[in-house]
Amino acid sequence: MKPLRSIAIFGAVGALVAAVALPAYAATKPAESATTIQQLAAVDAQSLVVASAATAAPLSRGTFTATTPDEIAKKKAEEAAAARAASVAKTAGFDIGNYALVAPGSGEVRYPLPQGSYTEGRTIGGGHNGVDMLAPQGTPIYAAAAGVVRASAESIGGYGVCVMIDSVVGGQRVQTTYGHMTYGSRQVQAGDTVAAGQLIGVVGSTGRSTANHLHFEVWVNGGLMEPYSWLAANAG
């Protein structure tokens, strides 16, 4: 009985020691708590980028060219106009290397008839010094370039009702002629100053003409130009 009583006593003492020691050990273990971003940053500085301190890398404006939408559109228009001019020149058989006086589409040179209102007829050759732009009677005719009206009359030789305008385009002397207008349609007189795109009359079939059309001529520094190509190169 004594050995059993000793074992029981030693067991009770061991249990008592464990019961007292375990809470004490647990109390000495650091309590876990939520880790903040700042604490993480202190441990590993490379793992955090503070938004308020972040700055964009400076741009070197010498490494790129800023282009506005308007500049892009203008460039595309110029390229398209140049392509059209080259196509017209190839079809007509004329070298237009010296035809361009201003940037196509700049507005300094305008088509004398509204785009889409006419059909291209014959061009220069065989004593014919202009192009025949076939259009219905009454189609408005506009000044191709700003200038001064040199002549305006109800009858000028084979031109019939006609207006002639002297201009300076790209520093070059340019003369344009508009023939076969309708009687009484002239909107300008000799000596008048006109703007590019200004109404000067309407299409007719006066003078030496067999159908409604505009006879349009272009002379640059006294030299005859092929008008379709000249318009394509300068009006776009």
PDB file of C-alpha atoms in Angstrom:
ATOM      1  CA  MET A   1       0.000   0.000   0.000  1.00  0.00           C
ATOM      2  CA  LYS A   2       2.876   2.388   0.769  1.00  0.00           C
ATOM      3  CA  PRO A   3       4.431   2.083  -2.737  1.00  0.00           C
ATOM      4  CA  LEU A   4       1.018   2.788  -4.324  1.00  0.00           C
ATOM      5  CA  ARG A   5       0.459   5.709  -2.009  1.00  0.00           C
ATOM      6  CA  SER A   6       3.885   7.157  -2.950  1.00  0.00           C
ATOM      7  CA  ILE A   7       3.147   6.823  -6.676  1.00  0.00           C
ATOM      8  CA  ALA A   8      -0.200   8.544  -6.200  1.00  0.00           C
ATOM      9  CA  ILE A   9       1.432  11.382  -4.262  1.00  0.00           C
ATOM     10  CA  PHE A  10       4.153  11.884  -6.913  1.00  0.00           C
ATOM     11  CA  GLY A  11       1.457  11.899  -9.640  1.00  0.00           C
ATOM     12  CA  ALA A  12      -0.621  14.497  -7.827  1.00  0.00           C
ATOM     13  CA  VAL A  13       2.418  16.711  -7.301  1.00  0.00           C
ATOM     14  CA  GLY A  14       3.365  16.456 -11.047  1.00  0.00           C
ATOM     15  CA  ALA A  15      -0.147  17.424 -12.130  1.00  0.00           C
ATOM     16  CA  LEU A  16      -0.109  20.374  -9.799  1.00  0.00           C
ATOM     17  CA  VAL A  17       3.229  21.585 -11.195  1.00  0.00           C
ATOM     18  CA  ALA A  18       1.950  21.297 -14.783  1.00  0.00           C
ATOM     19  CA  ALA A  19      -1.259  23.150 -13.979  1.00  0.00           C
ATOM     20  CA  VAL A  20       0.697  26.018 -12.497  1.00  0.00           C
ATOM     21  CA  ALA A  21       3.507  26.142 -15.082  1.00  0.00           C
ATOM     22  CA  LEU A  22       1.469  26.064 -18.327  1.00  0.00           C
ATOM     23  CA  PRO A  23      -0.489  29.313 -17.764  1.00  0.00           C
ATOM     24  CA  ALA A  24       2.719  31.030 -16.728  1.00  0.00           C
ATOM     25  CA  TYR A  25       4.402  29.884 -20.000  1.00  0.00           C
ATOM     26  CA  ALA A  26       1.425  30.972 -22.032  1.00  0.00           C
ATOM     27  CA  ALA A  27       1.510  34.405 -20.408  1.00  0.00           C
ATOM     28  CA  THR A  28       5.133  34.874 -21.458  1.00  0.00           C
ATOM     29  CA  LYS A  29       4.382  34.218 -25.205  1.00  0.00           C
ATOM     30  CA  PRO A  30       3.984  37.495 -27.199  1.00  0.00           C
ATOM     31  CA  ALA A  31       0.345  38.137 -28.192  1.00  0.00           C
ATOM     32  CA  GLU A  32      -0.275  38.130 -31.984  1.00  0.00           C
ATOM     33  CA  SER A  33      -1.697  41.360 -33.442  1.00  0.00           C
ATOM     34  CA  ALA A  34      -2.600  42.721 -36.903  1.00  0.00           C
ATOM     35  CA  THR A  35       0.479  43.884 -38.858  1.00  0.00           C
ATOM     36  CA  THR A  36       0.171  47.362 -40.400  1.00  0.00           C
ATOM     37  CA  ILE A  37       1.529  48.494 -43.791  1.00  0.00           C
ATOM     38  CA  GLN A  38       3.954  50.793 -41.989  1.00  0.00           C
ATOM     39  CA  GLN A  39       5.309  47.859 -39.920  1.00  0.00           C
ATOM     40  CA  LEU A  40       5.768  45.783 -43.064  1.00  0.00           C
ATOM     41  CA  ALA A  41       7.548  48.663 -44.677  1.00  0.00           C
ATOM     42  CA  ALA A  42       9.930  48.910 -41.747  1.00  0.00           C
ATOM     43  CA  VAL A  43      10.854  45.249 -42.169  1.00  0.00           C
ATOM     44  CA  ASP A  44      11.100  45.297 -45.936  1.00  0.00           C
ATOM     45  CA  ALA A  45      11.378  48.802 -47.352  1.00  0.00           C
ATOM     46  CA  GLN A  46      11.357  47.537 -50.985  1.00  0.00           C
ATOM     47  CA  SER A  47       7.888  46.056 -50.585  1.00  0.00           C
ATOM     48  CA  LEU A  48       6.103  49.419 -50.233  1.00  0.00           C
ATOM     49  CA  VAL A  49       5.593  52.439 -52.455  1.00  0.00           C
ATOM     50  CA  VAL A  50       3.903  55.348 -50.705  1.00  0.00           C
ATOM     51  CA  ALA A  51       1.562  57.029 -53.199  1.00  0.00           C
ATOM     52  CA  SER A  52       2.035  60.496 -51.758  1.00  0.00           C
ATOM     53  CA  ALA A  53       5.788  60.238 -52.188  1.00  0.00           C
ATOM     54  CA  ALA A  54       5.736  58.700 -55.669  1.00  0.00           C
ATOM     55  CA  THR A  55       6.776  61.014 -58.518  1.00  0.00           C
ATOM     56  CA  ALA A  56       6.645  60.527 -62.268  1.00  0.00           C
ATOM     57  CA  ALA A  57       9.901  60.303 -64.151  1.00  0.00           C
ATOM     58  CA  PRO A  58      10.621  63.621 -65.918  1.00  0.00           C
ATOM     59  CA  LEU A  59       9.843  63.622 -69.666  1.00  0.00           C
ATOM     60  CA  SER A  60      12.555  64.641 -72.049  1.00  0.00           C
ATOM     61  CA  ARG A  61      10.781  66.697 -74.708  1.00  0.00           C
ATOM     62  CA  GLY A  62      13.739  66.350 -76.972  1.00  0.00           C
ATOM     63  CA  THR A  63      12.981  62.688 -77.503  1.00  0.00           C
ATOM     64  CA  PHE A  64       9.545  63.073 -79.090  1.00  0.00           C
ATOM     65  CA  THR A  65       7.453  65.404 -81.257  1.00  0.00           C
ATOM     66  CA  ALA A  66       4.032  66.510 -80.016  1.00  0.00           C
ATOM     67  CA  THR A  67       1.451  66.450 -82.846  1.00  0.00           C
ATOM     68  CA  THR A  68      -2.059  67.787 -82.442  1.00  0.00           C
ATOM     69  CA  PRO A  69      -5.108  66.157 -84.077  1.00  0.00           C
ATOM     70  CA  ASP A  70      -5.395  69.206 -86.371  1.00  0.00           C
ATOM     71  CA  GLU A  71      -1.783  68.815 -87.508  1.00  0.00           C
ATOM     72  CA  ILE A  72      -2.328  65.124 -88.172  1.00  0.00           C
ATOM     73  CA  ALA A  73      -5.501  65.838 -90.173  1.00  0.00           C
ATOM     74  CA  LYS A  74      -3.739  68.553 -92.179  1.00  0.00           C
ATOM     75  CA  LYS A  75      -0.822  66.249 -92.949  1.00  0.00           C
ATOM     76  CA  LYS A  76      -3.170  63.503 -94.115  1.00  0.00           C
ATOM     77  CA  ALA A  77      -5.086  65.987 -96.275  1.00  0.00           C
ATOM     78  CA  GLU A  78      -1.873  67.213 -97.882  1.00  0.00           C
ATOM     79  CA  GLU A  79      -0.736  63.662 -98.611  1.00  0.00           C
ATOM     80  CA  ALA A  80      -4.129  62.753-100.088  1.00  0.00           C
ATOM     81  CA  ALA A  81      -4.141  65.901-102.214  1.00  0.00           C
ATOM     82  CA  ALA A  82      -0.652  65.182-103.491  1.00  0.00           C
ATOM     83  CA  ALA A  83      -1.719  61.663-104.416  1.00  0.00           C
ATOM     84  CA  ARG A  84      -4.762  62.990-106.283  1.00  0.00           C
ATOM     85  CA  ALA A  85      -2.614  65.525-108.109  1.00  0.00           C
ATOM     86  CA  ALA A  86      -0.169  62.819-109.175  1.00  0.00           C
ATOM     87  CA  SER A  87      -3.063  60.650-110.373  1.00  0.00           C
ATOM     88  CA  VAL A  88      -4.577  63.511-112.386  1.00  0.00           C
ATOM     89  CA  ALA A  89      -1.208  64.371-113.907  1.00  0.00           C
ATOM     90  CA  LYS A  90      -0.596  60.772-114.914  1.00  0.00           C
ATOM     91  CA  THR A  91      -3.996  60.539-116.565  1.00  0.00           C
ATOM     92  CA  ALA A  92      -3.663  63.858-118.379  1.00  0.00           C
ATOM     93  CA  GLY A  93      -0.059  63.232-119.369  1.00  0.00           C
ATOM     94  CA  PHE A  94       1.349  66.425-117.831  1.00  0.00           C
ATOM     95  CA  ASP A  95       4.368  66.949-115.611  1.00  0.00           C
ATOM     96  CA  ILE A  96       3.116  68.935-112.604  1.00  0.00           C
ATOM     97  CA  GLY A  97       6.460  69.197-110.840  1.00  0.00           C
ATOM     98  CA  ASN A  98       6.237  73.010-110.987  1.00  0.00           C
ATOM     99  CA  TYR A  99       2.456  73.286-110.578  1.00  0.00           C
ATOM    100  CA  ALA A 100       2.267  73.402-106.772  1.00  0.00           C
ATOM    101  CA  LEU A 101       2.408  77.014-105.559  1.00  0.00           C
ATOM    102  CA  VAL A 102       0.777  76.590-102.148  1.00  0.00           C
ATOM    103  CA  ALA A 103      -0.041  73.731 -99.787  1.00  0.00           C
ATOM    104  CA  PRO A 104      -3.028  71.791-101.132  1.00  0.00           C
ATOM    105  CA  GLY A 105      -6.095  72.340 -99.017  1.00  0.00           C
ATOM    106  CA  SER A 106      -4.793  75.625 -97.567  1.00  0.00           C
ATOM    107  CA  GLY A 107      -7.757  77.523 -99.010  1.00  0.00           C
ATOM    108  CA  GLU A 108      -5.644  79.893-101.101  1.00  0.00           C
ATOM    109  CA  VAL A 109      -6.762  78.063-104.222  1.00  0.00           C
ATOM    110  CA  ARG A 110     -10.357  76.855-104.636  1.00  0.00           C
ATOM    111  CA  TYR A 111     -12.174  74.831-107.258  1.00  0.00           C
ATOM    112  CA  PRO A 112     -14.187  77.155-109.540  1.00  0.00           C
ATOM    113  CA  LEU A 113     -17.177  74.783-109.413  1.00  0.00           C
ATOM    114  CA  PRO A 114     -18.521  72.852-106.402  1.00  0.00           C
ATOM    115  CA  GLN A 115     -16.931  69.425-106.090  1.00  0.00           C
ATOM    116  CA  GLY A 116     -19.237  66.777-107.541  1.00  0.00           C
ATOM    117  CA  SER A 117     -21.248  69.283-109.583  1.00  0.00           C
ATOM    118  CA  TYR A 118     -19.367  68.825-112.841  1.00  0.00           C
ATOM    119  CA  THR A 119     -17.889  66.279-115.212  1.00  0.00           C
ATOM    120  CA  GLU A 120     -14.384  66.744-116.560  1.00  0.00           C
ATOM    121  CA  GLY A 121     -14.388  67.480-120.280  1.00  0.00           C
ATOM    122  CA  ARG A 122     -11.525  68.088-122.672  1.00  0.00           C
ATOM    123  CA  THR A 123      -8.326  69.765-121.553  1.00  0.00           C
ATOM    124  CA  ILE A 124      -5.689  71.919-123.267  1.00  0.00           C
ATOM    125  CA  GLY A 125      -4.377  71.009-126.690  1.00  0.00           C
ATOM    126  CA  GLY A 126      -5.101  71.751-130.338  1.00  0.00           C
ATOM    127  CA  GLY A 127      -5.628  75.452-129.723  1.00  0.00           C
ATOM    128  CA  HIS A 128      -7.841  74.842-126.707  1.00  0.00           C
ATOM    129  CA  ASN A 129      -6.212  76.745-123.817  1.00  0.00           C
ATOM    130  CA  GLY A 130      -8.330  75.528-120.919  1.00  0.00           C
ATOM    131  CA  VAL A 131     -10.547  72.760-119.620  1.00  0.00           C
ATOM    132  CA  ASP A 132     -14.263  72.265-120.150  1.00  0.00           C
ATOM    133  CA  MET A 133     -15.999  71.561-116.853  1.00  0.00           C
ATOM    134  CA  LEU A 134     -19.418  70.226-117.849  1.00  0.00           C
ATOM    135  CA  ALA A 135     -22.163  71.306-115.457  1.00  0.00           C
ATOM    136  CA  PRO A 136     -25.870  72.222-115.536  1.00  0.00           C
ATOM    137  CA  GLN A 137     -26.837  75.789-116.385  1.00  0.00           C
ATOM    138  CA  GLY A 138     -26.943  77.935-113.263  1.00  0.00           C
ATOM    139  CA  THR A 139     -24.206  76.045-111.397  1.00  0.00           C
ATOM    140  CA  PRO A 140     -22.333  78.663-109.304  1.00  0.00           C
ATOM    141  CA  ILE A 141     -18.848  79.692-110.406  1.00  0.00           C
ATOM    142  CA  TYR A 142     -16.291  80.819-107.810  1.00  0.00           C
ATOM    143  CA  ALA A 143     -12.998  82.694-108.028  1.00  0.00           C
ATOM    144  CA  ALA A 144     -10.188  80.131-107.871  1.00  0.00           C
ATOM    145  CA  ALA A 145      -7.893  82.582-106.081  1.00  0.00           C
ATOM    146  CA  ALA A 146      -8.024  86.013-104.491  1.00  0.00           C
ATOM    147  CA  GLY A 147      -7.129  88.896-106.792  1.00  0.00           C
ATOM    148  CA  VAL A 148      -8.337  91.770-108.930  1.00  0.00           C
ATOM    149  CA  VAL A 149     -10.787  91.433-111.816  1.00  0.00           C
ATOM    150  CA  ARG A 150      -8.957  92.351-115.010  1.00  0.00           C
ATOM    151  CA  ALA A 151     -11.900  91.918-117.381  1.00  0.00           C
ATOM    152  CA  SER A 152     -15.638  91.292-117.022  1.00  0.00           C
ATOM    153  CA  ALA A 153     -18.066  91.555-119.921  1.00  0.00           C
ATOM    154  CA  GLU A 154     -21.134  90.048-121.542  1.00  0.00           C
ATOM    155  CA  SER A 155     -19.066  89.145-124.571  1.00  0.00           C
ATOM    156  CA  ILE A 156     -15.322  88.584-124.853  1.00  0.00           C
ATOM    157  CA  GLY A 157     -14.636  86.894-128.197  1.00  0.00           C
ATOM    158  CA  GLY A 158     -15.361  83.161-128.216  1.00  0.00           C
ATOM    159  CA  TYR A 159     -15.563  83.142-124.408  1.00  0.00           C
ATOM    160  CA  GLY A 160     -18.979  84.756-124.438  1.00  0.00           C
ATOM    161  CA  VAL A 161     -19.878  86.077-120.978  1.00  0.00           C
ATOM    162  CA  CYS A 162     -16.504  86.021-119.260  1.00  0.00           C
ATOM    163  CA  VAL A 163     -14.523  87.098-116.215  1.00  0.00           C
ATOM    164  CA  MET A 164     -10.720  87.237-115.968  1.00  0.00           C
ATOM    165  CA  ILE A 165      -8.893  87.584-112.636  1.00  0.00           C
ATOM    166  CA  ASP A 166      -5.268  88.479-111.897  1.00  0.00           C
ATOM    167  CA  SER A 167      -3.879  86.937-108.701  1.00  0.00           C
ATOM    168  CA  VAL A 168      -0.652  86.308-106.819  1.00  0.00           C
ATOM    169  CA  VAL A 169      -0.417  82.747-105.524  1.00  0.00           C
ATOM    170  CA  GLY A 170       2.674  81.535-103.703  1.00  0.00           C
ATOM    171  CA  GLY A 171       4.533  84.618-104.918  1.00  0.00           C
ATOM    172  CA  GLN A 172       3.727  83.834-108.575  1.00  0.00           C
ATOM    173  CA  ARG A 173       1.524  85.784-111.002  1.00  0.00           C
ATOM    174  CA  VAL A 174      -1.579  83.761-111.825  1.00  0.00           C
ATOM    175  CA  GLN A 175      -4.326  84.627-114.310  1.00  0.00           C
ATOM    176  CA  THR A 176      -7.575  82.649-114.367  1.00  0.00           C
ATOM    177  CA  THR A 177     -10.307  82.891-116.989  1.00  0.00           C
ATOM    178  CA  TYR A 178     -13.944  81.836-116.641  1.00  0.00           C
ATOM    179  CA  GLY A 179     -15.868  81.633-119.918  1.00  0.00           C
ATOM    180  CA  HIS A 180     -19.342  80.795-121.309  1.00  0.00           C
ATOM    181  CA  MET A 181     -21.237  82.150-118.282  1.00  0.00           C
ATOM    182  CA  THR A 182     -24.979  82.805-118.445  1.00  0.00           C
ATOM    183  CA  TYR A 183     -26.018  86.273-119.645  1.00  0.00           C
ATOM    184  CA  GLY A 184     -26.550  88.713-116.803  1.00  0.00           C
ATOM    185  CA  SER A 185     -25.007  86.415-114.191  1.00  0.00           C
ATOM    186  CA  ARG A 186     -21.703  88.240-113.619  1.00  0.00           C
ATOM    187  CA  GLN A 187     -21.281  89.299-109.997  1.00  0.00           C
ATOM    188  CA  VAL A 188     -18.077  91.327-110.424  1.00  0.00           C
ATOM    189  CA  GLN A 189     -16.781  94.150-112.583  1.00  0.00           C
ATOM    190  CA  ALA A 190     -13.302  95.077-113.835  1.00  0.00           C
ATOM    191  CA  GLY A 191     -11.249  96.527-110.991  1.00  0.00           C
ATOM    192  CA  ASP A 192     -13.118  94.688-108.232  1.00  0.00           C
ATOM    193  CA  THR A 193     -11.131  92.852-105.566  1.00  0.00           C
ATOM    194  CA  VAL A 194     -12.307  89.280-105.026  1.00  0.00           C
ATOM    195  CA  ALA A 195     -11.579  86.606-102.440  1.00  0.00           C
ATOM    196  CA  ALA A 196     -10.817  82.966-103.152  1.00  0.00           C
ATOM    197  CA  GLY A 197     -14.127  81.122-103.298  1.00  0.00           C
ATOM    198  CA  GLN A 198     -16.191  84.256-103.982  1.00  0.00           C
ATOM    199  CA  LEU A 199     -19.187  83.872-106.314  1.00  0.00           C
ATOM    200  CA  ILE A 200     -18.502  85.538-109.682  1.00  0.00           C
ATOM    201  CA  GLY A 201     -21.220  84.094-111.954  1.00  0.00           C
ATOM    202  CA  VAL A 202     -23.033  80.946-113.064  1.00  0.00           C
ATOM    203  CA  VAL A 203     -22.503  78.301-115.747  1.00  0.00           C
ATOM    204  CA  GLY A 204     -24.038  78.860-119.167  1.00  0.00           C
ATOM    205  CA  SER A 205     -23.362  78.249-122.844  1.00  0.00           C
ATOM    206  CA  THR A 206     -22.556  81.639-124.341  1.00  0.00           C
ATOM    207  CA  GLY A 207     -19.942  82.497-126.955  1.00  0.00           C
ATOM    208  CA  ARG A 208     -18.397  79.655-128.960  1.00  0.00           C
ATOM    209  CA  SER A 209     -20.082  76.871-127.026  1.00  0.00           C
ATOM    210  CA  THR A 210     -22.452  74.006-127.817  1.00  0.00           C
ATOM    211  CA  ALA A 211     -23.384  72.906-124.280  1.00  0.00           C
ATOM    212  CA  ASN A 212     -23.503  74.224-120.724  1.00  0.00           C
ATOM    213  CA  HIS A 213     -20.042  74.224-119.220  1.00  0.00           C
ATOM    214  CA  LEU A 214     -17.345  76.390-117.671  1.00  0.00           C
ATOM    215  CA  HIS A 215     -14.284  77.071-119.788  1.00  0.00           C
ATOM    216  CA  PHE A 216     -11.516  77.506-117.193  1.00  0.00           C
ATOM    217  CA  GLU A 217      -7.958  78.638-117.973  1.00  0.00           C
ATOM    218  CA  VAL A 218      -4.865  79.024-115.779  1.00  0.00           C
ATOM    219  CA  TRP A 219      -1.741  80.967-116.690  1.00  0.00           C
ATOM    220  CA  VAL A 220       1.245  81.221-114.308  1.00  0.00           C
ATOM    221  CA  ASN A 221       3.868  83.895-115.066  1.00  0.00           C
ATOM    222  CA  GLY A 222       2.583  83.934-118.639  1.00  0.00           C
ATOM    223  CA  GLY A 223       2.842  80.169-119.103  1.00  0.00           C
ATOM    224  CA  LEU A 224      -0.220  78.007-119.800  1.00  0.00           C
ATOM    225  CA  MET A 225      -0.989  75.377-117.123  1.00  0.00           C
ATOM    226  CA  GLU A 226      -3.130  72.250-117.414  1.00  0.00           C
ATOM    227  CA  PRO A 227      -6.010  73.372-115.131  1.00  0.00           C
ATOM    228  CA  TYR A 228      -7.130  70.001-113.731  1.00  0.00           C
ATOM    229  CA  SER A 229      -3.610  69.204-112.590  1.00  0.00           C
ATOM    230  CA  TRP A 230      -3.042  72.729-111.302  1.00  0.00           C
ATOM    231  CA  LEU A 231      -6.208  72.583-109.214  1.00  0.00           C
ATOM    232  CA  ALA A 232      -5.306  69.175-107.840  1.00  0.00           C
ATOM    233  CA  ALA A 233      -1.812  70.361-106.904  1.00  0.00           C
ATOM    234  CA  ASN A 234      -2.944  73.557-105.176  1.00  0.00           C
ATOM    235  CA  ALA A 235      -6.587  73.227-104.151  1.00  0.00           C
ATOM    236  CA  GLY A 236      -6.262  69.615-103.033  1.00  0.00           C
TER     237      GLY A 236
END
